[in-house]
Structures are given as C-alpha cells and as structure tokens.
Short mmCIF file of C-alpha atoms and ligand atoms in Angstrom, two decimals:
data_model
loop_
_atom_site.label_atom_id
_atom_site.label_comp_id
_atom_site.label_asym_id
_atom_site.label_seq_id
_atom_site.Cartn_x
_atom_site.Cartn_y
_atom_site.Cartn_z
CA MET A 1418 155.64 95.23 129.49
CA ALA A 1419 156.85 94.37 125.95
CA VAL A 1420 156.83 90.85 124.77
CA LYS A 1421 160.29 89.82 123.76
CA THR A 1422 160.75 88.58 120.15
CA VAL A 1423 160.93 84.85 120.12
CA ARG A 1424 161.90 82.67 117.23
CA SER A 1425 159.34 80.50 115.52
CA ILE A 1426 159.82 76.86 115.58
CA LYS A 1427 160.04 74.44 112.61
CA PRO A 1428 157.65 71.57 112.13
CA PHE A 1429 158.85 68.50 113.99
CA THR A 1430 161.23 66.09 112.15
CA PRO A 1431 162.29 63.04 114.07
CA GLN A 1432 165.99 62.26 114.45
CA LEU A 1433 165.23 58.56 114.49
CA VAL A 1434 162.31 56.39 113.31
CA TYR A 1435 161.43 52.89 114.37
CA ILE A 1436 158.98 50.77 112.45
CA GLU A 1437 157.30 47.79 114.02
CA PRO A 1438 156.87 45.05 111.28
CA ASN A 1439 153.14 44.73 111.72
CA ALA A 1440 152.80 48.41 111.01
CA LEU A 1441 153.62 47.59 107.46
CA GLU A 1442 150.41 45.56 107.16
CA TYR A 1443 148.56 48.87 107.01
CA PRO A 1444 148.59 51.40 104.14
CA LEU A 1445 149.60 54.26 106.40
CA GLY A 1446 152.57 52.19 107.78
CA VAL A 1447 153.77 51.65 104.14
CA GLU A 1448 153.27 55.27 103.28
CA LEU A 1449 155.08 56.63 106.32
CA LYS A 1450 158.04 54.34 105.68
CA LYS A 1451 158.37 55.65 102.06
CA LYS A 1452 158.06 59.16 103.31
CA PHE A 1453 160.71 58.99 106.03
CA GLU A 1454 163.06 57.08 103.53
CA LYS A 1455 162.69 59.97 101.09
CA MET A 1456 163.29 62.46 103.84
CA GLY A 1457 166.55 60.68 104.48
CA LEU A 1458 165.75 59.81 108.09
CA GLU A 1459 167.38 56.96 109.98
CA ILE A 1460 164.98 54.13 110.07
CA ARG A 1461 165.26 51.01 112.40
CA SER A 1462 163.12 48.16 112.66
CA THR A 1463 161.81 46.64 115.98
CA THR A 1464 159.45 43.83 116.87
CA SER A 1465 157.48 45.68 119.43
CA HIS A 1466 157.50 49.22 120.91
CA ASN A 1467 158.65 47.76 124.35
CA GLN A 1468 161.80 46.79 122.59
CA VAL A 1469 162.69 50.38 121.74
CA ARG A 1470 165.43 50.14 124.51
CA ASN A 1471 168.35 51.27 122.44
CA ILE A 1472 167.58 54.92 122.36
CA PRO A 1473 171.02 56.52 121.99
CA GLY A 1474 172.48 58.59 124.96
CA ASP A 1475 175.28 58.25 127.63
CA ASN A 1476 172.92 58.89 130.51
CA ASP A 1477 169.18 59.00 131.46
CA LEU A 1478 168.91 62.76 130.71
CA GLN A 1479 170.43 62.27 127.15
CA LYS A 1480 168.23 59.33 126.56
CA TYR A 1481 165.22 61.20 127.56
CA ARG A 1482 165.97 64.10 125.26
CA ASN A 1483 166.76 61.68 122.31
CA ALA A 1484 163.53 59.76 123.01
CA LYS A 1485 161.55 62.84 122.56
CA SER A 1486 162.85 63.18 119.06
CA THR A 1487 162.33 59.49 118.19
CA LEU A 1488 159.16 58.45 116.39
CA VAL A 1489 157.84 54.86 116.55
CA VAL A 1490 155.40 53.82 113.90
CA GLY A 1491 153.19 51.14 115.43
CA VAL A 1492 149.78 49.55 115.71
CA ARG A 1493 147.35 50.38 118.58
CA LYS A 1494 146.47 47.02 120.21
CA THR A 1495 144.31 48.32 123.09
CA LEU A 1496 141.03 49.56 121.54
CA LYS A 1497 139.45 50.25 124.81
CA PHE A 1498 139.31 54.19 125.11
CA ASP A 1499 139.98 55.88 128.35
CA THR A 1500 137.58 58.43 129.76
CA SER A 1501 138.55 61.98 129.53
CA LYS A 1502 136.68 64.23 131.96
CA PRO A 1503 135.90 67.16 132.12
CA SER A 1504 136.30 68.09 128.55
CA ALA A 1505 135.06 64.91 126.73
CA GLU A 1506 133.61 61.38 127.36
CA TYR A 1507 136.50 59.53 125.75
CA ALA A 1508 140.13 59.82 124.75
CA ILE A 1509 140.72 58.78 121.19
CA PRO A 1510 144.27 57.35 120.94
CA LEU A 1511 145.94 58.54 117.59
CA ALA A 1512 149.44 58.86 119.19
CA THR A 1513 151.35 58.93 122.40
CA GLY A 1514 154.33 61.09 123.58
CA CYS A 1515 155.41 64.54 122.42
CA MET A 1516 158.50 66.29 121.28
CA GLY A 1517 157.82 69.42 123.49
CA HIS A 1518 159.68 70.07 126.69
CA CYS A 1519 157.01 71.56 128.99
CA GLN A 1520 158.47 71.09 132.38
CA TYR A 1521 155.02 70.41 133.94
CA CYS A 1522 153.77 68.00 131.25
CA TYR A 1523 151.89 65.19 132.97
CA LEU A 1524 153.24 62.79 130.17
CA GLN A 1525 156.42 62.68 132.16
CA THR A 1526 154.73 60.69 134.77
CA THR A 1527 152.20 58.77 132.68
CA MET A 1528 154.75 57.67 130.08
CA GLY A 1529 157.54 56.87 132.57
CA SER A 1530 160.50 55.18 130.83
CA LYS A 1531 159.04 55.41 127.37
CA PRO A 1532 158.98 59.06 126.44
CA TYR A 1533 159.32 58.51 122.67
CA ILE A 1534 156.53 59.36 120.30
CA ARG A 1535 154.34 56.61 119.01
CA THR A 1536 151.97 56.98 116.15
CA TYR A 1537 149.27 54.43 115.31
CA VAL A 1538 148.77 53.35 111.79
CA ASN A 1539 145.52 51.28 112.32
CA ILE A 1540 143.50 54.42 112.14
CA ASP A 1541 140.48 52.65 110.55
CA GLU A 1542 140.23 50.29 113.51
CA ILE A 1543 140.49 53.22 115.81
CA LEU A 1544 137.79 55.14 114.10
CA ASP A 1545 135.52 51.98 113.96
CA THR A 1546 135.86 51.74 117.69
CA ALA A 1547 134.86 55.37 118.11
CA ASP A 1548 131.77 54.66 116.01
CA LYS A 1549 130.91 51.91 118.42
CA TYR A 1550 131.19 54.18 121.51
CA MET A 1551 128.99 56.75 119.71
CA ALA A 1552 126.40 54.09 118.93
CA GLU A 1553 126.12 53.03 122.60
CA ARG A 1554 125.14 56.56 123.69
CA GLU A 1555 122.88 57.62 120.74
CA PRO A 1556 121.00 59.95 120.65
CA GLU A 1557 123.35 61.63 123.21
CA ILE A 1558 126.35 63.30 121.61
CA THR A 1559 129.70 61.67 122.49
CA ARG A 1560 132.75 63.81 122.71
CA PHE A 1561 136.22 62.59 121.96
CA GLU A 1562 139.45 64.28 123.00
CA ALA A 1563 142.44 63.59 120.71
CA ALA A 1564 145.20 65.26 122.73
CA CYS A 1565 145.21 63.36 125.96
CA THR A 1566 148.39 61.51 125.36
CA SER A 1567 150.25 63.69 122.88
CA ASP A 1568 150.22 67.01 121.20
CA ILE A 1569 148.62 65.53 118.16
CA VAL A 1570 148.66 68.68 115.99
CA GLY A 1571 152.49 68.78 116.53
CA ILE A 1572 153.05 65.62 114.55
CA ASP A 1573 150.08 65.46 112.24
CA HIS A 1574 151.94 67.28 109.34
CA LEU A 1575 153.75 63.97 109.14
CA THR A 1576 150.95 61.50 109.50
CA HIS A 1577 147.65 63.24 108.67
CA SER A 1578 145.77 60.78 111.04
CA LEU A 1579 144.27 63.72 112.79
CA LYS A 1580 143.08 65.19 109.56
CA LYS A 1581 141.38 61.94 108.62
CA THR A 1582 139.81 61.83 112.07
CA ILE A 1583 138.39 65.40 111.75
CA GLU A 1584 136.85 64.39 108.38
CA HIS A 1585 135.39 61.13 109.97
CA PHE A 1586 133.74 63.10 112.66
CA GLY A 1587 132.49 65.57 110.03
CA GLU A 1588 130.27 62.80 108.71
CA ARG A 1589 129.07 61.63 112.17
CA LYS A 1590 125.73 62.74 113.58
CA TYR A 1591 126.37 61.85 117.27
CA GLY A 1592 129.99 62.53 117.67
CA LYS A 1593 132.19 65.48 118.27
CA LEU A 1594 135.96 65.82 118.23
CA ARG A 1595 138.24 68.20 120.22
CA PHE A 1596 141.88 68.54 120.85
CA VAL A 1597 144.37 71.15 122.14
CA THR A 1598 147.81 72.19 120.91
CA LYS A 1599 150.76 74.34 121.63
CA TYR A 1600 151.89 74.17 118.07
CA HIS A 1601 151.11 76.48 115.08
CA HIS A 1602 151.61 73.91 112.21
CA VAL A 1603 148.00 73.87 111.23
CA ASP A 1604 147.99 74.63 107.48
CA HIS A 1605 147.21 71.10 106.29
CA LEU A 1606 144.23 71.05 108.50
CA LEU A 1607 142.50 74.11 107.17
CA ASP A 1608 140.95 72.47 104.22
CA ALA A 1609 139.66 69.33 106.25
CA ASN A 1610 135.92 68.86 105.84
CA HIS A 1611 135.15 69.33 109.45
CA ARG A 1612 131.56 70.44 109.23
CA GLY A 1613 131.84 72.23 112.52
CA LYS A 1614 132.14 68.99 114.46
CA THR A 1615 135.66 69.63 115.68
CA ARG A 1616 136.65 72.17 118.33
CA PHE A 1617 140.17 73.31 117.63
CA ARG A 1618 141.72 74.54 120.93
CA PHE A 1619 145.02 76.25 121.64
CA SER A 1620 146.83 76.11 124.92
CA ILE A 1621 147.95 79.68 125.79
CA ASN A 1622 149.77 81.28 128.77
CA ALA A 1623 151.61 84.29 130.00
CA ASP A 1624 154.76 85.05 128.04
CA TYR A 1625 156.85 84.42 131.14
CA VAL A 1626 155.47 80.97 131.54
CA ILE A 1627 155.81 79.93 127.93
CA ARG A 1628 159.40 81.26 127.78
CA ASN A 1629 160.59 79.57 131.01
CA PHE A 1630 158.70 76.28 131.03
CA GLU A 1631 157.49 75.34 127.58
CA HIS A 1632 160.60 74.82 125.62
CA GLY A 1633 160.34 73.38 122.07
CA THR A 1634 156.78 74.64 121.61
CA SER A 1635 155.42 77.44 119.47
CA PRO A 1636 155.59 81.09 120.77
CA LEU A 1637 152.35 82.72 121.95
CA VAL A 1638 151.99 84.97 118.87
CA ASP A 1639 152.32 82.01 116.49
CA ARG A 1640 149.68 79.99 118.42
CA ILE A 1641 147.39 82.96 118.19
CA GLY A 1642 148.13 83.41 114.49
CA ALA A 1643 147.26 79.70 113.83
CA ALA A 1644 144.06 80.25 115.91
CA GLU A 1645 142.93 82.98 113.58
CA LYS A 1646 143.57 80.80 110.45
CA VAL A 1647 141.58 78.00 112.18
CA ALA A 1648 138.67 80.22 113.02
CA ARG A 1649 138.62 81.45 109.35
CA ALA A 1650 138.53 77.90 108.24
CA GLY A 1651 135.23 77.76 110.10
CA TYR A 1652 136.20 75.57 113.12
CA PRO A 1653 134.70 76.14 116.49
CA LEU A 1654 137.68 77.70 118.47
CA GLY A 1655 138.72 77.31 122.05
CA PHE A 1656 141.58 78.42 124.39
CA ILE A 1657 142.88 76.52 127.33
CA VAL A 1658 144.70 78.80 129.70
CA ALA A 1659 146.92 76.19 131.42
CA PRO A 1660 148.62 75.87 133.66
CA ILE A 1661 147.86 79.22 135.42
CA TYR A 1662 150.95 79.77 137.29
CA LEU A 1663 151.44 82.39 139.89
CA HIS A 1664 154.67 84.29 139.15
CA GLU A 1665 155.96 87.85 139.79
CA ASN A 1666 153.50 90.27 138.17
CA TRP A 1667 151.26 87.45 137.01
CA LYS A 1668 148.22 89.69 136.74
CA ASP A 1669 149.98 91.89 134.24
CA GLY A 1670 151.34 88.70 132.43
CA TYR A 1671 147.94 87.26 131.86
CA LYS A 1672 146.40 90.70 131.03
CA GLU A 1673 149.02 91.06 128.37
CA MET A 1674 148.16 87.63 127.10
CA PHE A 1675 144.48 88.57 126.66
CA GLU A 1676 145.59 91.95 125.05
CA ILE A 1677 147.60 90.13 122.43
CA LEU A 1678 144.72 87.77 121.87
CA ASP A 1679 142.45 90.69 121.44
CA ARG A 1680 144.82 92.47 119.09
CA LYS A 1681 145.54 89.57 116.91
CA LEU A 1682 142.26 87.71 116.64
CA ALA A 1683 140.09 89.34 114.03
CA LYS A 1684 136.65 90.51 115.29
CA ASP A 1685 134.85 88.26 112.81
CA ALA A 1686 136.73 85.18 113.93
CA ARG A 1687 135.15 85.22 117.38
CA ASP A 1688 131.73 83.80 116.84
CA ASP A 1689 132.07 80.63 118.74
CA ILE A 1690 134.90 80.64 121.26
CA THR A 1691 135.32 78.71 124.58
CA PHE A 1692 137.70 79.22 127.48
CA GLU A 1693 139.02 76.55 129.78
CA PHE A 1694 141.12 77.56 132.87
CA ILE A 1695 143.33 75.14 134.71
CA GLN A 1696 145.51 76.13 137.61
CA HIS A 1697 149.00 74.71 138.07
CA ARG A 1698 149.15 71.55 140.35
CA PHE A 1699 151.59 68.82 140.95
CA THR A 1700 151.72 65.56 142.69
CA LYS A 1701 154.67 64.21 144.77
CA PRO A 1702 155.63 61.70 142.06
CA ALA A 1703 155.42 64.32 139.41
CA LYS A 1704 157.68 66.71 141.41
CA LYS A 1705 160.42 63.89 141.48
CA VAL A 1706 160.18 63.25 137.82
CA ILE A 1707 160.27 67.03 136.82
CA GLN A 1708 163.34 67.46 139.03
CA LYS A 1709 165.12 64.55 137.50
CA ASN A 1710 164.26 65.51 133.83
CA TYR A 1711 164.73 69.25 134.22
CA PRO A 1712 167.35 69.58 137.05
CA MET A 1713 167.66 73.31 136.52
CA THR A 1714 164.00 74.02 136.67
CA LYS A 1715 162.82 77.38 138.16
CA LEU A 1716 159.23 75.81 138.67
CA GLU A 1717 157.93 76.44 142.10
CA LEU A 1718 157.11 73.05 143.63
CA ASP A 1719 156.82 73.85 147.37
CA GLU A 1720 154.20 71.64 149.03
CA GLU A 1721 154.09 73.96 152.02
CA LYS A 1722 152.75 76.84 149.85
CA ARG A 1723 149.98 74.88 148.39
CA LYS A 1724 146.64 73.35 149.32
CA TYR A 1725 146.35 69.49 149.30
CA LYS A 1726 143.57 68.09 147.29
CA TRP A 1727 142.77 64.36 147.65
CA GLY A 1728 142.95 62.55 144.33
CA LYS A 1729 142.29 59.27 142.57
CA TYR A 1730 144.31 56.08 143.78
CA GLY A 1731 145.35 58.05 146.91
CA ILE A 1732 147.68 60.39 144.97
CA GLY A 1733 146.77 63.81 146.01
CA LYS A 1734 147.67 67.02 144.15
CA TYR A 1735 148.99 70.27 145.46
CA VAL A 1736 146.92 73.22 144.09
CA TYR A 1737 146.92 76.88 144.95
CA GLN A 1738 145.37 78.10 148.27
CA THR A 1739 141.65 78.82 148.24
CA ASP A 1740 142.11 82.62 148.37
CA GLU A 1741 144.76 82.42 145.46
CA GLN A 1742 142.21 80.34 143.44
CA GLU A 1743 139.60 83.01 143.98
CA ASP A 1744 142.01 85.77 142.97
CA ILE A 1745 143.04 83.66 139.82
CA LYS A 1746 139.27 83.27 138.88
CA ASP A 1747 138.32 86.84 139.49
CA THR A 1748 141.30 88.15 137.52
CA LEU A 1749 141.06 85.92 134.55
CA TYR A 1750 137.35 85.89 134.26
CA GLY A 1751 137.44 89.58 134.39
CA TYR A 1752 139.89 89.88 131.48
CA MET A 1753 137.91 87.32 129.41
CA GLU A 1754 134.65 89.16 129.95
CA LYS A 1755 136.36 92.41 129.05
CA TYR A 1756 138.00 91.24 125.83
CA PHE A 1757 135.71 88.41 124.84
CA PRO A 1758 132.35 89.09 126.18
CA ASN A 1759 130.59 86.54 123.99
CA ALA A 1760 132.92 83.71 124.82
CA LYS A 1761 131.90 80.80 127.02
CA ILE A 1762 133.66 79.62 130.05
CA GLU A 1763 133.72 75.81 130.22
CA TYR A 1764 135.34 75.26 133.64
CA PHE A 1765 138.04 76.25 136.20
CA THR A 1766 139.85 73.51 137.79
FE1 SF4 B 2577 153.39 67.85 127.05
FE2 SF4 B 2577 151.67 69.31 125.61
FE3 SF4 B 2577 154.06 70.24 126.21
FE4 SF4 B 2577 153.83 68.24 124.50
S1 SF4 B 2577 153.16 70.38 124.16
S2 SF4 B 2577 155.33 68.41 126.16
S3 SF4 B 2577 152.09 67.22 125.41
S4 SF4 B 2577 152.40 69.79 127.66
#
C-alpha cells in the first residue's frame, strides 16, 4: 500500500486576535501585540476571555470553525495545576485550545462553547508555580505535561512560551517536561537549552486515520521529519500512537506507519525512544459533540460494538472489546519490537 502524497501545512496564523487589557501588563503581552500588529492581523480588545462572545459566523458550525482560528492573549488566573496521569504528575498550563480539527479531540468536550485558542502571558508566574510543585516532592522527580489542553508546539512559533519553559526545566534538578504534538513546526525549539530534561513526543497514526480524522494537522511524514530533527538536537524522543483505531486493513496501516518511521528515522537518532499506545475510546457526551461539530464524520461510534468501561464522575467510556485490545497489543508491540528493539513501552490504555 503506497502512502498518498499529502500537502504540508503552514505554521498557524490566527484570523483574529483578542487581547485582554491586563495581558498588556506583562512583557510577553506587549511583545505579542506588536508582533500581531506588524503581521497585519485583526486585533480586538476584550475585558475578559469569557466576553469573547462575538466570534463571527452565521451558525454554530461556522462559529466553531472561526473560533479555532482565533487567538486570545490573556492571563492565567488559576495557578493550581491539574494532575496528568499516566504520563506526568501535573499539567502545566501554557495555552488552551487548538487550531487542529481532529474529530476525536477531547478538547471538544472539555472546552465546550469556548473552542478558541488562549495563550497565557504570565509565563513567569506559571513557571514559579511549577517550581513550588517540584519543591513539595523533592527529591522525587516531578514530571509536567505541557500538551494537556492544547497542541502547544502548533502555536509556539508565535509565542515562544514553550521554548522558555523548556529552558526553565533545563535548569531544574527535580523537574522534567514533556509534551506531544501533531505539528512539524519545531525549528525554533531546536536550539533551546533543554539539557535532556524535556521529552519531545509526536503523535503518530496510520495514514488512513490521519487523512480521515485529523484535518488541519501535519502529515505523518512531516511529523517524522520533525522527530528526526528533534532527536538530532539531543532531545529524548517519544511517540504516542493514538488513537489506535480499528479500520479496514488496520494491521497493514499500522505496519506501514512503523515502516515509514524505520525508513525515515536515522539509526543514530534512536538512542532514547519511548512509545505510548492509546486505543480509541469515546463517551456518550463526546459522541454527541463530535456529531454536532463534524456532522459528516466517518468515525465509528457504535456503543454496541464496544466494551463499556466505568469512568470518573460516572461517565463511562466505550473502548474496544477485550479480544480486540489483545489483538491491538500483540500487533503493535510486535511491530515496535521488530523495528525499534531498544525502545521502551510506557503504557497501553
Ligand atoms: Fe486536539 Fe491535538 Fe488535534 Fe489539536 S492536534 S485538535 S489538541 S487532538
């Protein structure tokens, strides 16, 4: 099966920018305002992000799409970090929202009626808070995940707040940073002084899944090209295969994904690689939102075909049947061991 040629995507440029007045009390807020003015973007001011109600559009669908290309420059008020199991102890909030259109993205349910992208300019306060969390657990290492509420790499070429965070962790003894992305715009991060404290992960999937369900994100080959650059820059590297989605010829699709990875990733860029495997799942509320935001979706969301797994707050999720999960594990672990015998499996969920 040959992978069809897919066009690369350009770095994200917002169609509309809102700036909260108190964001201009921070150097990054002032810098971003100047930058966006120079770029000729439409800038509006708002008193609070909750007042960003006038996203243009004739109906909910249009508003949803326009919101995903709207950037709000604001201040993070809540400095209590959420937990982020299983990949880290805490989520570090640098931004929320994403310009991508992955039909299974859980931000659709967590961000509800506010799907616009919000970047936080009080980065020093956020990093100070991270230091306090580290101090509480010393001498244990505390891991922070920077991609829980956005695809942070996808917007960082504009803000550089992730770059600053990487360098902050480079200087910390008891902290580690990690994040995952579906974007390949990594060049500005290659010279960051990371000192091996940041694990740079890429979300990868079978070509069929990316083409059908991950619109507005970088094609697989571009993500892998970026992974190679990142590995060469000395970052510990990781891949999250997610969501693993059963489709016609899925075994061939995932085999091909591993073959491309093997072909493109230089042998000397494989010293420290991890894999995380996450099967596709959905909740009843998520199914409703997906069908509203993507009415033509081909995503299989049939509860009858799935196994019900009890979840937090009484909202259970629908995962694959036990025998299917075993088949997924055997197949994907097999490919991983064949092509990347020295890589480490972090978990399957
Ligand atoms: Fe959601 Fe990640 Fe896709 Fe963005 S790239 S829409 S955060 S799944």
